[in-house]
Tab-separated table of C-alpha atoms in Angstrom:
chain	number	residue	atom	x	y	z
A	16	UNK	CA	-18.536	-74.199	72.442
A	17	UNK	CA	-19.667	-76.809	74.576
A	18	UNK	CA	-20.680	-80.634	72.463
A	19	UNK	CA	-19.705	-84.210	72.568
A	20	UNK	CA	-17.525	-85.685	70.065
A	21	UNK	CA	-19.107	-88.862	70.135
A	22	UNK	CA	-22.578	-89.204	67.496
A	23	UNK	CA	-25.927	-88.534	69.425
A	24	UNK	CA	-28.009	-91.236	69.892
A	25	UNK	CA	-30.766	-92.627	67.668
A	26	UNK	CA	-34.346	-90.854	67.824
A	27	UNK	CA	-32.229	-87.366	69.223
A	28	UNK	CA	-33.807	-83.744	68.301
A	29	UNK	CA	-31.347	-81.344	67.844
A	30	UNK	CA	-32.969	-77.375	68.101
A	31	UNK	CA	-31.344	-75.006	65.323
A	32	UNK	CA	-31.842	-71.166	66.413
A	33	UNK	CA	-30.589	-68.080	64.010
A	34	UNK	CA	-29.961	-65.008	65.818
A	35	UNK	CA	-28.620	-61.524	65.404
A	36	UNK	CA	-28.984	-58.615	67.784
A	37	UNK	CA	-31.364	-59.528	69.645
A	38	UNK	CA	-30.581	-61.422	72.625
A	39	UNK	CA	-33.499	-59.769	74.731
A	40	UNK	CA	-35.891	-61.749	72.567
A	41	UNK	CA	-33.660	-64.830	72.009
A	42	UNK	CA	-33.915	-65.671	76.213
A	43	UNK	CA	-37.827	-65.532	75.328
A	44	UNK	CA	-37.006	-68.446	72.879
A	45	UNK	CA	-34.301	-70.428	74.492
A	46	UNK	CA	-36.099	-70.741	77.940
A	47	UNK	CA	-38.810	-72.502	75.484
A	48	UNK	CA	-37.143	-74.484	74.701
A	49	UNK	CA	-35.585	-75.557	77.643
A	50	UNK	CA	-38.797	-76.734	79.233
A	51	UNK	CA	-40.053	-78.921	76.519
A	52	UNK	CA	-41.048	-82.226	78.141
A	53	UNK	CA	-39.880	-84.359	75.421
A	54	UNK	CA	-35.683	-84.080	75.483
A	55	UNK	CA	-33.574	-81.712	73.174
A	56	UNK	CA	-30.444	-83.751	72.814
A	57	UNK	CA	-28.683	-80.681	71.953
A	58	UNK	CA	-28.520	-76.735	70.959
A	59	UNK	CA	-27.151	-75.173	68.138
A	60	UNK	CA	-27.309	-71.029	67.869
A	61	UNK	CA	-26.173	-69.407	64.757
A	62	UNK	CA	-25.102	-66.104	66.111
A	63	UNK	CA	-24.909	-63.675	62.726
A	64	UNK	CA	-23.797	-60.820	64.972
A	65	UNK	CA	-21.962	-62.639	66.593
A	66	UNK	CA	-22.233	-60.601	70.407
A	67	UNK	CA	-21.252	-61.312	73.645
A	68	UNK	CA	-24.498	-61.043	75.153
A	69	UNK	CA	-25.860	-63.939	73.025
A	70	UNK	CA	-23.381	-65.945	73.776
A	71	UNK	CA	-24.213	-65.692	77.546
A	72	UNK	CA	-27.748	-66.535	76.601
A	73	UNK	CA	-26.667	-69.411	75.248
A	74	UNK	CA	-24.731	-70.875	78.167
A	75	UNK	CA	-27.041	-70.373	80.502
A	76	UNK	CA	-30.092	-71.592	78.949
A	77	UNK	CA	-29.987	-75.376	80.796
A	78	UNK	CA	-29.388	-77.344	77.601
A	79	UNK	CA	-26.169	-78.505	75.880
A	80	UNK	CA	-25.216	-76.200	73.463
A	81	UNK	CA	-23.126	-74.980	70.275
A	82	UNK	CA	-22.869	-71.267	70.242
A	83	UNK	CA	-21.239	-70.847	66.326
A	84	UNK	CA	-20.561	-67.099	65.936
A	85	UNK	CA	-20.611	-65.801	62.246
A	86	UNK	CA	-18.344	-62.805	61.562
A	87	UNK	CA	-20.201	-62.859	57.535
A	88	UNK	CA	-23.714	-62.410	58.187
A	89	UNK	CA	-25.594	-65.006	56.521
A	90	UNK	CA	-29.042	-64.005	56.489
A	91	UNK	CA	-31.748	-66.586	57.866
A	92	UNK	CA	-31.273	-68.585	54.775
A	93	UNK	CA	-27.040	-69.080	55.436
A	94	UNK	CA	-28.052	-69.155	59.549
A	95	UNK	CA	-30.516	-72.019	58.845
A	96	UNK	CA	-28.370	-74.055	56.399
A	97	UNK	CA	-25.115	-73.774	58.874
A	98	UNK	CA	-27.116	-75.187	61.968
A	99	UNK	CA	-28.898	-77.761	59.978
A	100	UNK	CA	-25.305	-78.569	57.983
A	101	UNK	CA	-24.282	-78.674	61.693
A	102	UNK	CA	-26.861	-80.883	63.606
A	103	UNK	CA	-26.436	-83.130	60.440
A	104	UNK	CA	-23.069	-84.225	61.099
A	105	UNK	CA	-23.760	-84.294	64.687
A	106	UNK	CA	-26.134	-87.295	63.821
A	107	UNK	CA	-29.359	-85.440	64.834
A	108	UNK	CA	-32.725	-87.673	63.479
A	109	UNK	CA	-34.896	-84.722	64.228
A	110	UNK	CA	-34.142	-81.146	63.585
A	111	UNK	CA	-36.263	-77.891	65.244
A	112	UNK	CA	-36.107	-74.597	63.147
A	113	UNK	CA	-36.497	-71.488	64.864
A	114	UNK	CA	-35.980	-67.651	64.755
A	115	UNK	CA	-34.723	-66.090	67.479
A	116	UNK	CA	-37.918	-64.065	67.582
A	117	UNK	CA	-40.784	-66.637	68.250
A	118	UNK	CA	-40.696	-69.132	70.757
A	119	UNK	CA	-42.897	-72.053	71.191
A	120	UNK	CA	-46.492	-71.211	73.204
A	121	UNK	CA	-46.270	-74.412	75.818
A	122	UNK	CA	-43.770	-76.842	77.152
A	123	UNK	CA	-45.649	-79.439	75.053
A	124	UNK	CA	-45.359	-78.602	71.496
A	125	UNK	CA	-41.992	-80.708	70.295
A	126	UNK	CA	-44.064	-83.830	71.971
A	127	UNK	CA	-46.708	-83.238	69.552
A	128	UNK	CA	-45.076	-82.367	66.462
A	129	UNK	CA	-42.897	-85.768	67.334
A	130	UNK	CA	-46.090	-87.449	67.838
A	131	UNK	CA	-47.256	-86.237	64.816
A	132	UNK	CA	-44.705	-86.995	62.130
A	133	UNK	CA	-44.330	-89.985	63.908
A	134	UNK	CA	-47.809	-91.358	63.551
A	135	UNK	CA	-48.785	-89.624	60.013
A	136	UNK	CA	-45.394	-90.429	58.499
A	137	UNK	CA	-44.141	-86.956	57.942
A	138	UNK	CA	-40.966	-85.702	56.841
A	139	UNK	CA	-41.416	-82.710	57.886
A	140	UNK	CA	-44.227	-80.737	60.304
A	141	UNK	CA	-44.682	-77.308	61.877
A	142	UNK	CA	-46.918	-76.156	64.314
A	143	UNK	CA	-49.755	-73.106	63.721
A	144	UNK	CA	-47.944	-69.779	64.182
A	145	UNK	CA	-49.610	-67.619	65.989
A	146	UNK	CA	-49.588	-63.485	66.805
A	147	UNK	CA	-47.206	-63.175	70.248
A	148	UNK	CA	-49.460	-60.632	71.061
A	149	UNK	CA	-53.210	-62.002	69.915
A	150	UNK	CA	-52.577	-65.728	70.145
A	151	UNK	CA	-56.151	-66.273	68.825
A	152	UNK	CA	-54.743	-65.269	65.512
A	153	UNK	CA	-52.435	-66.132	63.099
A	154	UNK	CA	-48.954	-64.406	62.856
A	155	UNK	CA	-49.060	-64.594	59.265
A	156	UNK	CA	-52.631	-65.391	57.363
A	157	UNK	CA	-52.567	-68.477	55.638
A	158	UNK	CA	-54.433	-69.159	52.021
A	159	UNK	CA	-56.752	-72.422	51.279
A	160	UNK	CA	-58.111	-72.457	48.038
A	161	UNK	CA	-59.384	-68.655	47.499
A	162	UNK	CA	-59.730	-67.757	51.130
A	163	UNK	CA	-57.311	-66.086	53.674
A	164	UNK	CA	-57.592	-67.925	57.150
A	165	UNK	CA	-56.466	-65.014	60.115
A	166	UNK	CA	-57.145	-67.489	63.066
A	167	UNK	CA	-56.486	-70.337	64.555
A	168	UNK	CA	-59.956	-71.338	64.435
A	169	UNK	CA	-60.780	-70.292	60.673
A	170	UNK	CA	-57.743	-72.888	60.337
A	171	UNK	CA	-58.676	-75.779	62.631
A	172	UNK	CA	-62.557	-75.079	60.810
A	173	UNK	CA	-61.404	-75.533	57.568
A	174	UNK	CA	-61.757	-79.259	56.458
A	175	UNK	CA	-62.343	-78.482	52.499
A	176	UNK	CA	-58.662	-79.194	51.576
A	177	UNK	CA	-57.782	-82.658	53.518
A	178	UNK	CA	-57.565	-81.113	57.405
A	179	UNK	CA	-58.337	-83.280	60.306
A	180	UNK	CA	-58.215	-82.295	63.523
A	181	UNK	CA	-55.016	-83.086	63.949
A	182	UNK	CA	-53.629	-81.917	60.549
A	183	UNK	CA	-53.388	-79.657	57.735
A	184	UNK	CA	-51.380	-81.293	54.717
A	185	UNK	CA	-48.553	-80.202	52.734
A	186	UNK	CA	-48.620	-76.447	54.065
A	187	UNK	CA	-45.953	-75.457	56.717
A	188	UNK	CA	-44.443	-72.413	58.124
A	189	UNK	CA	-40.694	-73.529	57.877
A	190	UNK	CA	-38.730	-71.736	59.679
A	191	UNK	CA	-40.571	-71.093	63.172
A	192	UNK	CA	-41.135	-73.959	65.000
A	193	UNK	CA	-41.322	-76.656	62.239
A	194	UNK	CA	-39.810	-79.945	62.716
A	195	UNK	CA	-37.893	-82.213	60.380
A	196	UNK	CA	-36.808	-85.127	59.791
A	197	UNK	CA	-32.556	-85.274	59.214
A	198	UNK	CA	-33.296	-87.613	55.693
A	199	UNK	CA	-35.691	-85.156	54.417
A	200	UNK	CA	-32.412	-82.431	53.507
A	201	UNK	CA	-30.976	-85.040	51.851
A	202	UNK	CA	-34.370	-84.796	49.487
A	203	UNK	CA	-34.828	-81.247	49.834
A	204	UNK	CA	-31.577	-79.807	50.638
A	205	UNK	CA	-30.436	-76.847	53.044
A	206	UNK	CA	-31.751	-73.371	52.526
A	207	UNK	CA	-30.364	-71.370	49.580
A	208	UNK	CA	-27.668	-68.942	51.529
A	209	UNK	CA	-28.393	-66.868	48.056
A	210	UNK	CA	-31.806	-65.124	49.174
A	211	UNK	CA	-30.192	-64.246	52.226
A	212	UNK	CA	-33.705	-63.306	54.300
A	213	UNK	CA	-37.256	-62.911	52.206
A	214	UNK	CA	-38.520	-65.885	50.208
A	215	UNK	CA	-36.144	-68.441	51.299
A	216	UNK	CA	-38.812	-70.397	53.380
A	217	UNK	CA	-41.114	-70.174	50.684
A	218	UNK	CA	-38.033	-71.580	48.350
A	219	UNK	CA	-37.726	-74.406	51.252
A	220	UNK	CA	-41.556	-75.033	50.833
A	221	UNK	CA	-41.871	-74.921	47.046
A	222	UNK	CA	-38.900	-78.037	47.650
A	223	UNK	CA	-40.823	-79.607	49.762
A	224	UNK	CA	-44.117	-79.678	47.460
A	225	UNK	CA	-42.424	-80.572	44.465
A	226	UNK	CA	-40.405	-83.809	46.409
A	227	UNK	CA	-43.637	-85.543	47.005
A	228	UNK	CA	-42.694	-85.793	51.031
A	229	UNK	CA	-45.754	-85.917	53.206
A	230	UNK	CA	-45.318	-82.699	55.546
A	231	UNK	CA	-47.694	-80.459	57.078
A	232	UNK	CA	-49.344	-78.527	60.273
A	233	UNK	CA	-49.903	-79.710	63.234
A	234	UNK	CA	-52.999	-77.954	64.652
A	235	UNK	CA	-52.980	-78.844	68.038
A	236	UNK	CA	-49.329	-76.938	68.436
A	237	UNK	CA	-48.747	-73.452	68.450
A	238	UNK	CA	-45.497	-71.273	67.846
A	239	UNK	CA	-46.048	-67.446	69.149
A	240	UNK	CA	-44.015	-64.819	66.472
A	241	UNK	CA	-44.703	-60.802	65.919
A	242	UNK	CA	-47.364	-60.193	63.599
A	243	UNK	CA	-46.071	-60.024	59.818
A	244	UNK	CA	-49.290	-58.283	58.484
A	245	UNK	CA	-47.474	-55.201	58.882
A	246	UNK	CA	-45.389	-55.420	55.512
A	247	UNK	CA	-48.721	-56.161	53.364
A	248	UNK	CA	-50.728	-53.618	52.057
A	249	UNK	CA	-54.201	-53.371	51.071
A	250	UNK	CA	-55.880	-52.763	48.087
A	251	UNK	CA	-59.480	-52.770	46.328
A	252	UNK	CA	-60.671	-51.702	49.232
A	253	UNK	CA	-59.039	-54.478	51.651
A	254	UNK	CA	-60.291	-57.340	48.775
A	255	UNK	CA	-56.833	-58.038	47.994
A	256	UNK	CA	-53.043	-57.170	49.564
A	257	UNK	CA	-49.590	-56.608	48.304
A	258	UNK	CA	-46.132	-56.928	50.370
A	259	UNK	CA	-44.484	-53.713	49.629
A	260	UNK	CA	-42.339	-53.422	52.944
A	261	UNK	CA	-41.450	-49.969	54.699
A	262	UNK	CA	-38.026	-50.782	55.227
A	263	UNK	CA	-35.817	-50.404	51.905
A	264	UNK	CA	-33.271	-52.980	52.707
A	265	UNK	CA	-36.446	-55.775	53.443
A	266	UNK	CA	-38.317	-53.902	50.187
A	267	UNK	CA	-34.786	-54.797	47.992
A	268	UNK	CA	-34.846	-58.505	49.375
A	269	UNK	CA	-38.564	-59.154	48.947
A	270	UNK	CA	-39.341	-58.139	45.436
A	271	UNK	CA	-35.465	-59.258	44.373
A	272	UNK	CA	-36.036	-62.747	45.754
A	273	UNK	CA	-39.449	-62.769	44.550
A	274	UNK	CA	-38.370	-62.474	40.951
A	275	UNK	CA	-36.138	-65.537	41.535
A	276	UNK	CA	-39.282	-67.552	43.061
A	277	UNK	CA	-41.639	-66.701	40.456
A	278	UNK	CA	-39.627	-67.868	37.371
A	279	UNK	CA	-38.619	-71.606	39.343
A	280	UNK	CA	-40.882	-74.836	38.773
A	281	UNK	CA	-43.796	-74.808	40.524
A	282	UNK	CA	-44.950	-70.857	41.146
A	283	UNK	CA	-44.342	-70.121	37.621
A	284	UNK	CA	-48.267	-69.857	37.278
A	285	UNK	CA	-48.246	-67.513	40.485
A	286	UNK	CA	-45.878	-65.434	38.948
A	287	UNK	CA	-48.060	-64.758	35.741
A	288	UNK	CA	-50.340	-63.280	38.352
A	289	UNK	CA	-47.767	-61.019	40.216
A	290	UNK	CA	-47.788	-58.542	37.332
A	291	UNK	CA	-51.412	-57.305	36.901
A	292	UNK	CA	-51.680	-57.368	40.869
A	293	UNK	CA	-48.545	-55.535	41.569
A	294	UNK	CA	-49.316	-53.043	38.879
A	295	UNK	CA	-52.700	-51.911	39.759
A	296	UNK	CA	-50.879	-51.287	42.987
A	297	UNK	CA	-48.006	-49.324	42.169
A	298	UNK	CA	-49.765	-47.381	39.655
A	299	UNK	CA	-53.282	-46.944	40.651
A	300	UNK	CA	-54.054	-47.656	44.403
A	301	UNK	CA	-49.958	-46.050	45.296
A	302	UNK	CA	-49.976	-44.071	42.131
A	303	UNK	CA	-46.423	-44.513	41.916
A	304	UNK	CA	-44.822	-45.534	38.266
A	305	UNK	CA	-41.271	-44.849	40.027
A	306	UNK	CA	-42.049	-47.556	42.532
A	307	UNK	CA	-43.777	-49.782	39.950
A	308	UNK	CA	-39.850	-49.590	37.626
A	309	UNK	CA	-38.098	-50.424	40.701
A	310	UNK	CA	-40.289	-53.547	41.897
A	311	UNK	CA	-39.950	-54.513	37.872
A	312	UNK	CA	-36.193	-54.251	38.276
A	313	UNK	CA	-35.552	-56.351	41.052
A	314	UNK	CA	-37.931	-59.052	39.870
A	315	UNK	CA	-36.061	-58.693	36.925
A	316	UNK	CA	-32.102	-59.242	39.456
A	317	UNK	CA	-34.030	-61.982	40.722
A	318	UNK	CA	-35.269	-64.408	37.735
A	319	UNK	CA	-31.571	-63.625	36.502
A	320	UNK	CA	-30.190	-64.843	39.367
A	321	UNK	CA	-27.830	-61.603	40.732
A	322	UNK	CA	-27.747	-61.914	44.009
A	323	UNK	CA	-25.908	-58.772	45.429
A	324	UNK	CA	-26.544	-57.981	48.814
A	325	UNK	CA	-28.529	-54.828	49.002
């Protein structure tokens, strides 16, 4: 562990990255970061392994670091709220989010989300995330009003909902790439170490809405992550999708968290919509009534708040 005791100095960025396993991809992301033109004061890497080979990413990456190994994995939410606890009391004014798994697309893109939140007054601002390997599109599709955007330039086009060139308000993808402001967790607080991974960056978001902070995308930055279309599924003929992940252990996380979302101020009124949409799923397009009990169930763990780790 490599830091300064003394407080950074005013206006400093400090980059929070979550890792675990994967420190083939997390060189990707650190070596990003290390040629942004506008300064990282300082590193922090939540290692949830923790391994030695991370570590060794870490040090060598070029910037000063804090490599904070977690014996208790913590999920992205506990990862996330660690580093930010950590590059709080550090005396960061600017704090970077990202997974270990995207990395920003040019050496450019913490100048402009600086720029941005600087000049629109933002507490918080993320850049456009977009498919590693189809930059042209998005890495996850993004809703406006009743339509699905899937590119960047379906995104940049749309001007109905208050977009500029420059910006699209108060939506954000939270935890790759975005950009905060240190006095906007003492508004919105730290992600909830609770939800573990699944939801908690749409838990961070739903905070963010319901503050009244000005935050949004900046559409002239880009943040390159695997495709997440993977885990929704269609139905009505492609019309409309449902998340129902292959992997049990993300399937347990998504619909338990889910429940939790869905019953909090704010998405109650998406939650209302959940059930009809989830059911024609299970039961007529997956014609599965087994599958359609246990998504009920752990909606049900999750608006009563037991949070047992799958």
């Amino acid at each position: 562990m490599n830091e300064s005791r003394a407080p950074l100095p005013p206006g400093s960025v400090v980059a929070v990255v979550v890792t675990r396993y994967r420190s083939d991809v997390l060189v990707d992301s650190l070596a990003a970061l290390a040629k942004q033109t506008h300064p990282i004061a300082h590193l922090i890497v939540v290692d949830n392994g923790p391994d030695q080979p991370a570590r060794e990413v870490v040090d060598s990456c070029g910037l000063p670091t804090t490599w904070i190994p977690s014996w208790n994995n913590l999920g992205g939410a506990g990862g996330f709220a660690l580093g930010i606890l950590h590059a709080l009391a550090m005396g960061a004014d600017w704090i970077w989010l990202g997974d270990d798994d995207g990395h920003a697309a040019d050496d450019s893109v913490l100048a402009t989300l600086v720029d941005v939140a600087e000049r629109r007054e933002l507490a918080a601002v993320s850049p456009i995330v977009a498919d590693k390997d189809e930059p042209d599109r998005l890495a996850f599709p993004v809703r406006r009003g009743l339509t699905w955007h899937r590119s960047r330039a379906a995104l940049r086009a749309d001007t109905e909902h208050g977009a500029d060139d420059v910006l699209l308000p108060q939506i954000a993808a939270l935890f790759n790439g975005a950009l905060f402001r240190a006095s906007t967790f003492d508004v919105v607080g730290v992600p909830d170490l609770r939800l573990f991974v699944r939801g908690d960056e749409v838990e961070m978001h739903r905070r963010l809405v319901r503050s009244g902070l000005a935050f949004g995308t900046a559409l002239q930055a880009a943040y390159l992550h695997p495709t997440g279309n993977e885990d929704d599924k269609p139905m009505l003929r492609g019309r409309l999708h449902a998340r129902d992940p292959d992997d049990p252990v993300k399937r347990y996380y998504t619909y338990r968290n889910r429940g939790y979302l869905i019953s909090q101020a704010g998405m109650r009124k998406v939650g209302l919509l959940e059930y009809p949409r989830f059911a024609w799923y299970f039961l007529i397009t997956k014609r599965s009534p087994r599958q359609f009990a246990q998504w009920l169930r752990l909606l049900r763990q999750g608006k009563a708040e037991r949070f047992h780790r799958a």
